[in-house]
CSV table of C-alpha atoms in Angstrom, one decimal:
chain,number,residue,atom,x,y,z
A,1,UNK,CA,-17.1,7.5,-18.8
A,2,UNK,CA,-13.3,8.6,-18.4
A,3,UNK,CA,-11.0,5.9,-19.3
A,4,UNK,CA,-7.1,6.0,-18.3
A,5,UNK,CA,-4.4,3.8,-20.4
A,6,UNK,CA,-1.2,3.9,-19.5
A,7,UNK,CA,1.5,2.1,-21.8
A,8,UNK,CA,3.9,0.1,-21.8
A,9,UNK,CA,2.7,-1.9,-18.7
A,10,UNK,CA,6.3,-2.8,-18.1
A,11,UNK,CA,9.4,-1.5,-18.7
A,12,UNK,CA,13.0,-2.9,-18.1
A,13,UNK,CA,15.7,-0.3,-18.8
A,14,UNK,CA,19.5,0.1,-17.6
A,15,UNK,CA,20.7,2.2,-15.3
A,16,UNK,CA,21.4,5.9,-16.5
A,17,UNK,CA,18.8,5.9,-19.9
A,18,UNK,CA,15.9,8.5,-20.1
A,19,UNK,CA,12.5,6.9,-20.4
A,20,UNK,CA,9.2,8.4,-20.9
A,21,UNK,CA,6.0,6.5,-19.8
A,22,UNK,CA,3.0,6.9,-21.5
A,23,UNK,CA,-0.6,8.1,-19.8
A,24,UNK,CA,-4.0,8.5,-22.0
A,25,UNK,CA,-7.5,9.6,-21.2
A,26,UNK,CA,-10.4,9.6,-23.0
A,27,UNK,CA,-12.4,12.7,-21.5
A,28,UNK,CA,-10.3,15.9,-22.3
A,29,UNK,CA,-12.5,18.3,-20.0
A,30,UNK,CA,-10.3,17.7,-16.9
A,31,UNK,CA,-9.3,20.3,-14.6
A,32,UNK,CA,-5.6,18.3,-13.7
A,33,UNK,CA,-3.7,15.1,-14.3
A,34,UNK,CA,-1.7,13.8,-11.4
A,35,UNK,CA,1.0,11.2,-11.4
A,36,UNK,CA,2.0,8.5,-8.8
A,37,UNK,CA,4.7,6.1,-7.8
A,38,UNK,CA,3.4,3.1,-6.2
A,39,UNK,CA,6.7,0.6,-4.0
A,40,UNK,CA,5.4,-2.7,-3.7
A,41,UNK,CA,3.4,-3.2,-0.4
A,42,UNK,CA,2.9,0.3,0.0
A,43,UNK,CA,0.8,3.1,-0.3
A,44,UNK,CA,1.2,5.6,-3.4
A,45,UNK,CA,3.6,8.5,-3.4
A,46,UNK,CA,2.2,12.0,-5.0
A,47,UNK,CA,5.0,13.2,-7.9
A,48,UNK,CA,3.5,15.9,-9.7
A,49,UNK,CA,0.1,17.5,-10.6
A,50,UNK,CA,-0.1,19.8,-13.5
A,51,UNK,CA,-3.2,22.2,-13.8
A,52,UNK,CA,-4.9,22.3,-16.9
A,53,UNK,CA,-3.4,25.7,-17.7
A,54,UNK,CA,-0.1,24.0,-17.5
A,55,UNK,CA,1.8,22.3,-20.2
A,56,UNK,CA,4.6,21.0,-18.3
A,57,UNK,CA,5.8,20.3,-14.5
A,58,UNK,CA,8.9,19.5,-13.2
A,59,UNK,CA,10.6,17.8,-10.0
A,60,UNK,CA,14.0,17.1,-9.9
A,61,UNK,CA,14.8,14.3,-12.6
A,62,UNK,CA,10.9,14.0,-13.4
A,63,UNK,CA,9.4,16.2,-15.9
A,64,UNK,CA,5.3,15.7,-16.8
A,65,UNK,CA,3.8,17.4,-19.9
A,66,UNK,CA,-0.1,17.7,-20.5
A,67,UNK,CA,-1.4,17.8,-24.0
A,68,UNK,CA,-5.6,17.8,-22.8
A,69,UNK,CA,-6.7,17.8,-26.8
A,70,UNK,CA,-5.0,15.1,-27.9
A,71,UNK,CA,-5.5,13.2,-24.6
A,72,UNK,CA,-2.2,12.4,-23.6
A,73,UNK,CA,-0.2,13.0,-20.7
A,74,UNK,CA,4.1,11.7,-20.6
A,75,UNK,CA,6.2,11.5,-17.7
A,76,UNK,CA,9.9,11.5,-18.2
A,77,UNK,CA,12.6,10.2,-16.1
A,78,UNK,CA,16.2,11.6,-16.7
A,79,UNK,CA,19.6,9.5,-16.0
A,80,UNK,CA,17.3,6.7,-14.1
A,81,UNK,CA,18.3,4.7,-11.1
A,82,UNK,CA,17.4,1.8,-9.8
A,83,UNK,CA,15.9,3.5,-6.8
A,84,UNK,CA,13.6,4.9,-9.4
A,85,UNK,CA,11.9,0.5,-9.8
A,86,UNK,CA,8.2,1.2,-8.8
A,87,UNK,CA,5.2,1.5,-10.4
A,88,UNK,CA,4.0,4.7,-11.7
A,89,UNK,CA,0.6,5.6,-12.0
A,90,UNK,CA,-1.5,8.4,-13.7
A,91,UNK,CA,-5.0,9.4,-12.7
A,92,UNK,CA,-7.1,12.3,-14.0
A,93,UNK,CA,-11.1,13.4,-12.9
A,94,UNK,CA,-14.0,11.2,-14.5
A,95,UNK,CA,-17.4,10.3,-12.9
A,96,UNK,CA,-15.3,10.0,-9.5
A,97,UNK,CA,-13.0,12.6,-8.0
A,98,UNK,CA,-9.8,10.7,-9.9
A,99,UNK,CA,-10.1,7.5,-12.4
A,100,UNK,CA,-6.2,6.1,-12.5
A,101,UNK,CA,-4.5,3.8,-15.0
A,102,UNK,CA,-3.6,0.5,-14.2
A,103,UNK,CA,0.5,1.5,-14.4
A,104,UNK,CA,3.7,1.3,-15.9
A,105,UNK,CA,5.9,-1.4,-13.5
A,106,UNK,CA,9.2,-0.1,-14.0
A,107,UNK,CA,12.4,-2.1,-13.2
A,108,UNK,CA,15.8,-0.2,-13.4
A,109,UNK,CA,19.1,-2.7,-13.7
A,110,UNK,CA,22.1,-1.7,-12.2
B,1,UNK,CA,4.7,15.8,10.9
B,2,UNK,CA,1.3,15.9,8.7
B,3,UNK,CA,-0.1,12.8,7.1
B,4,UNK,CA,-2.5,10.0,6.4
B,5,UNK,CA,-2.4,6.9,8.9
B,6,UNK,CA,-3.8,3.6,8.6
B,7,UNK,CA,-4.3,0.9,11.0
B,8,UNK,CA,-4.0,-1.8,11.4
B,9,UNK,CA,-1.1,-2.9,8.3
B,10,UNK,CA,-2.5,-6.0,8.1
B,11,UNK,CA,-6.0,-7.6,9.2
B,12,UNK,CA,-7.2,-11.4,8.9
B,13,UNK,CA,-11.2,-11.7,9.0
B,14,UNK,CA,-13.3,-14.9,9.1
B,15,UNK,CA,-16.0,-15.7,7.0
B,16,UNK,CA,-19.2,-14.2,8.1
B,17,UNK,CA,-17.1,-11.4,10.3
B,18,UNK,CA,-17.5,-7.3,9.5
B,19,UNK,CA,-14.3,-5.5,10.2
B,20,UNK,CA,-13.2,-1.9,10.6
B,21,UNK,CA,-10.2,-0.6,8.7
B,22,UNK,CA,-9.2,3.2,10.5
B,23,UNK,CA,-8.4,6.1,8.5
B,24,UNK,CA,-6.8,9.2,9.9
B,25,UNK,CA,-5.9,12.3,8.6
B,26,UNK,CA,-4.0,15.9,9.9
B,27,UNK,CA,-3.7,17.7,7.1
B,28,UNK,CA,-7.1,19.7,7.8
B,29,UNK,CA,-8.0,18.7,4.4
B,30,UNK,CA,-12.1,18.5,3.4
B,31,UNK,CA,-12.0,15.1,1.0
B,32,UNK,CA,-11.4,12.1,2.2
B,33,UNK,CA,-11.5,8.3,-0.3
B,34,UNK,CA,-11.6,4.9,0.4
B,35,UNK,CA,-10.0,2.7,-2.7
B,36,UNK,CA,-9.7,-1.0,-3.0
B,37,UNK,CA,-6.3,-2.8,-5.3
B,38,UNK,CA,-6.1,-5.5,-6.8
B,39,UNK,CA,-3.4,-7.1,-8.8
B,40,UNK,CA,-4.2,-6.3,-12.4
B,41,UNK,CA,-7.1,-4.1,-11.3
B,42,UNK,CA,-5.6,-0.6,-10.5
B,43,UNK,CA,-7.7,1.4,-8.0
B,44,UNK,CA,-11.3,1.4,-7.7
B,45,UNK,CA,-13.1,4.4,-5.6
B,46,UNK,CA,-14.9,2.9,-2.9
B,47,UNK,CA,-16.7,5.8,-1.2
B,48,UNK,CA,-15.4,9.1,-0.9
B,49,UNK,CA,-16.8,12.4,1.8
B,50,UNK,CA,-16.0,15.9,0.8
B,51,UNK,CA,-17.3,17.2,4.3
B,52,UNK,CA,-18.3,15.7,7.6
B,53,UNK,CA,-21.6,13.9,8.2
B,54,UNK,CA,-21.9,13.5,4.1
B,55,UNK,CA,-20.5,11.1,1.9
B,56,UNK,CA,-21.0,9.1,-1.9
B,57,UNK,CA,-20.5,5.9,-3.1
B,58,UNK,CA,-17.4,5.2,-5.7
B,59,UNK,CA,-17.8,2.4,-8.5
B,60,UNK,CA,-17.7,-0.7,-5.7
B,61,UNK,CA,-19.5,0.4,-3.1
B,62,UNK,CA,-21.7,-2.5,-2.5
B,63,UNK,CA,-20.3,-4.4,0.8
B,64,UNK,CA,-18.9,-1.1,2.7
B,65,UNK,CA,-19.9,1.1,4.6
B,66,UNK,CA,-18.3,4.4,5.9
B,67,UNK,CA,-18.8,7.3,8.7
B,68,UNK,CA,-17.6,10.7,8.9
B,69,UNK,CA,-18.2,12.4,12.0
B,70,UNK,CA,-15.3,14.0,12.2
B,71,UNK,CA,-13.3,16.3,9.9
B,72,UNK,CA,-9.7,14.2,10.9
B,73,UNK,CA,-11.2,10.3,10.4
B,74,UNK,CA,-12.9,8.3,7.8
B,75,UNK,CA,-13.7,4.6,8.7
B,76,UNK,CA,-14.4,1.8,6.1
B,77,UNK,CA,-16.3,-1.1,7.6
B,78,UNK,CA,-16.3,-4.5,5.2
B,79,UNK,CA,-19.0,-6.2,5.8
B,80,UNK,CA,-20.0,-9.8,5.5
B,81,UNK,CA,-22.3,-8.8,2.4
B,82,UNK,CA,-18.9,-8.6,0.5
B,83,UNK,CA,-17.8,-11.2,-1.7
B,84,UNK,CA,-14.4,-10.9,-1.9
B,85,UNK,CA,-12.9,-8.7,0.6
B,86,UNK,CA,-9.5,-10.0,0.0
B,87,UNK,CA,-7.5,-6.9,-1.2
B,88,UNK,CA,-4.9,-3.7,-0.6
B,89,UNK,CA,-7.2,-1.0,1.0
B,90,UNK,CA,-5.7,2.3,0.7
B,91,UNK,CA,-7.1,5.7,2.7
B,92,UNK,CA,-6.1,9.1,0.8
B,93,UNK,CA,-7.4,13.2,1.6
B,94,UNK,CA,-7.0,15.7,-0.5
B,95,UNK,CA,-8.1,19.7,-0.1
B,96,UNK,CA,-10.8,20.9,-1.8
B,97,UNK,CA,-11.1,24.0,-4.4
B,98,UNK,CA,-14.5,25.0,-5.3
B,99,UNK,CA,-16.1,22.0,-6.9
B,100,UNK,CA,-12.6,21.0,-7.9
B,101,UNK,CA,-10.5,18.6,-6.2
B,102,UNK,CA,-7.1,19.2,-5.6
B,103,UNK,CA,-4.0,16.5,-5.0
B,104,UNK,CA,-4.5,13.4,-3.3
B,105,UNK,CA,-2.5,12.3,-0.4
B,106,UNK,CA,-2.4,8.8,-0.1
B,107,UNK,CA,-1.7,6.4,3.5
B,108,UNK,CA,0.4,3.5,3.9
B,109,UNK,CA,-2.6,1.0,3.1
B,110,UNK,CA,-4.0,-2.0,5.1
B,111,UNK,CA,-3.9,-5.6,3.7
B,112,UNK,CA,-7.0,-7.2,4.3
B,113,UNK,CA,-7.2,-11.6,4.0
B,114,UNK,CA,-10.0,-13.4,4.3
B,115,UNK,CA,-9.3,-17.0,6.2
């Protein structure tokens, strides 16, 4: 059964640092890995989906690489904001369509 | 403008009550999912439908039920058999490619409460 960890589950940083948050699965025979941002009280935002012929995808400040054989997926944020304080979620295929993590809650001080 | 909606934002149900929570959907896509969130839980696939008139249960199926006789709509009834009901409910479609499914779109989710 596909398992999803994502760590840390939170993450304080200062506004302006780069920070990388952490997804891993247990099942490598995935097809993609998609990642969310969740704002509190609301539904979840699509960021990036990268195919399993891709190693990397990017979107503005946001780049996510994919490394399917070690099981490990990292999403980094460049020069962060505080309009960047959500929580971000990863979610690959399992049994069901997508199995997700339970998130990184990140908080960005200005 | 293309999207998921969800109505209502929030519903209130009494003990012993089934309630409908609407799902809608113009994006032509084929999937549609119903997940439940709770706080320290993440999300949990409820049922899911890759085409109309057919659908499967997710991991938590037991106290739902769902329809989908259209392509556009995919309604989640909670039913009095469920336990705890109290929860975010979010809707989400996504196209489909082969046996593969592609990205998920996610709606603006319904807050159910149990009085």
């Amino acid at each position: 059964k596909q398992e999803v960890t994502q760590i840390p589950a939170a993450l304080s940083v200062p506004e302006g640092e780069n920070l990388v948050l952490n997804c891993s699965f247990t099942d490598s025979a995935i097809y993609n890995l998609q990642w969310f941002r969740q704002d509190p009280g609301k539904g979840l935002t699509s960021l990036l989906l990268i195919q399993s012929s891709q190693r990397e995808q990017t979107s503005g400040r946001l780049n996510a690489s994919l490394d399917k054989s070690s099981g490990r997926s990292t999403l980094y944020i460049a020069a962060s904001q505080p309009g960047d304080s959500a929580t971000y979620l990863c979610a690959v295929p399992g049994n069901t369509p997508l199995v997700f993590g339970k998130g990184t809650r990140l908080s960005v001080i200005a | 403008d293309g999207g998921i909606t969800q109505s209502p934002k929030y519903l209130f149900r009494k003990e012993g009550q089934n309630v409908t929570l609407s799902c809608e959907q113009n994006l032509n896509h084929d999937a549609m999912y119903w997940y439940r969130q709770d706080p320290g839980q993440g999300l949990r696939l409820i049922y899911y439908s890759q085409i109309v008139n057919d659908f499967q249960k997710g991991d938590i199926a037991e106290g739902y039920s769902v329809s989908r006789e259209k392509k556009e709509s995919f309604p989640l009834t909670v039913t009095s058999a469920q336990k705890n009901p109290t929860a975010f409910y979010l809707c989400a479609s996504s196209a489909l490619q082969g046996a593969s499914y592609n990205e998920q779109f996610f709606g603006p989710g319904t807050r159910l409460t149990v009085l």
